[in-house]
Amino acid sequence: MSPAPAAASGTSAAGVALGQELIYGCMGLGGSWSAQPYSSADVDEAAAAVEAALDAGITLFDHADIYRNGKAEAVFGEVLARTPGLREKIRLQTKCGIRLGEQGLEAYYDLSRDGILERVNESLARLRTDYVDVLMLHRPDPLMDPAEVASAVGELMAEGKVRAIGVSNMSGPQIEMLQDRLEAPVVANQLEMSLLKRAWLESTVLVNHAEGTDYSFPHGTVEHCVRHGIGLQAYGSLARGLYTGAPAAEPSPAEEATSALVAALAAEKGTTGEAIVLGWLMKHPAGIAPVIGTAKPGRIRACAGAAEAAAGLTRAEWYGLWVTARGSNIP
Ligand SMILES: NC(=O)c1ccc[n+]([C@@H]2O[C@H](COP(=O)([O-])OP(=O)(O)OC[C@H]3O[C@@H](n4cnc5c(N)ncnc54)[C@H](OP(=O)(O)O)[C@@H]3O)[C@@H](O)[C@H]2O)c1
């Protein structure tokens, strides 16, 4: 089926409004990754992170069933339960499809019909909500049958448990294969994109260049998403603090130079390093929405000025950040 494309910065056919915005990534909430139960301190930490995110103007929260062994969703559910009115103020997305530590395997993927239905029902119970705004298929499962995926997603949408469908870590052709069967448009694709992880950018630029063969990022993915109104969401967008003060064991000369440039631009423009790093992504015309994963309220608030920083970066500054981060000139 070929539904009308959703607007990249607008409201999907299902009525979920996604735009170029900051998204709060909840992977850091919920304590350890072990099966050990979460504590009340973990719930308090999640509440403080949610409050800081709201202060920073963020209203879209990103989850996955596997984050902290389900505990990221569970502590978020506790925060929702103790904060009347919060659910109505925010949009929630979660993901399914990765199984960790089961069947004697460290990881395998399961986008079977039953797998999708079971995982979403579990996520809703942990999140203590009746619906998620966006369900993302976390990674392509080579054993998935697009018709089966479409059947599960169609059922969840008909029941009102899922309002829109998205994907993660998928190429343009993989999205197309699913879209051929899905009734609803794919509204978003979440990929790793940052000043550090630049394959999304370099693979599109180094066409017909020897260096271009070094990238695993499939050519045409960004263009496919832009053409079809599929919002691009960037995970790892803060480069895990590499350019904004996170201790690095042995930073490379390019990393040191990039940190210095980020700090200098932030000082010159009266903003934060985080805003510069995220603004660099947001200046790209694909309308990238950065997913930020820090659990520290101060760092979450430091991200608030990202859109303004994007608007304030000149073309030369944008290229300067790119070339400095890659540690060599572009062709
Ligand atoms: N779709 C996928 O396959 C996928 C994969 C990975 C992640 N995600 C999503 O994307 C979100 C963001 O990803 P991410 O967390 O990997 O990337 P990120 O936002 O680039 O990095 C966040 C991590 O970096 C640390 N950090 C940031 N600035 C720092 C600083 N100045 N000093 C020290 N530490 C610093 C944070 O620690 P503190 O908490 O201590 O600040 C946190 O552990 C996740 O929460 C998740 O929602 C999706």
Coordinates of C-alpha atoms in Angstrom, one line a residue, residues 6 19 34 53 56 61 77 80 97 127 134 155-156 164 169 194 197 205 225-226 241 244 295 301 316-317 323:
A6 CA 3.4 12.1 6.5
G19 CA 8.5 17.8 14.3
S34 CA 20.4 -6.3 35.5
A53 CA 13.2 17.8 30.0
A56 CA 13.9 22.4 28.3
F61 CA 10.0 10.7 25.4
G77 CA 5.3 4.6 34.5
L80 CA 3.3 9.1 35.2
G97 CA 12.0 -6.3 18.3
L127 CA 4.5 2.5 31.3
V134 CA 4.7 6.0 18.3
E155 CA -4.3 -4.7 15.2
L156 CA -2.5 -2.5 17.7
A164 CA 1.7 5.8 14.7
N169 CA 18.2 1.4 12.3
S194 CA 26.1 12.9 15.5
K197 CA 29.1 9.3 14.1
V205 CA 28.9 13.4 0.3
C225 CA 13.2 9.6 4.6
V226 CA 13.2 13.3 3.4
G241 CA 29.6 14.0 25.9
T244 CA 31.3 18.7 26.0
A295 CA 20.0 11.6 32.9
R301 CA 18.6 21.9 30.5
A316 CA 31.5 28.2 7.5
E317 CA 31.0 27.4 11.2
V323 CA 36.0 19.1 9.1

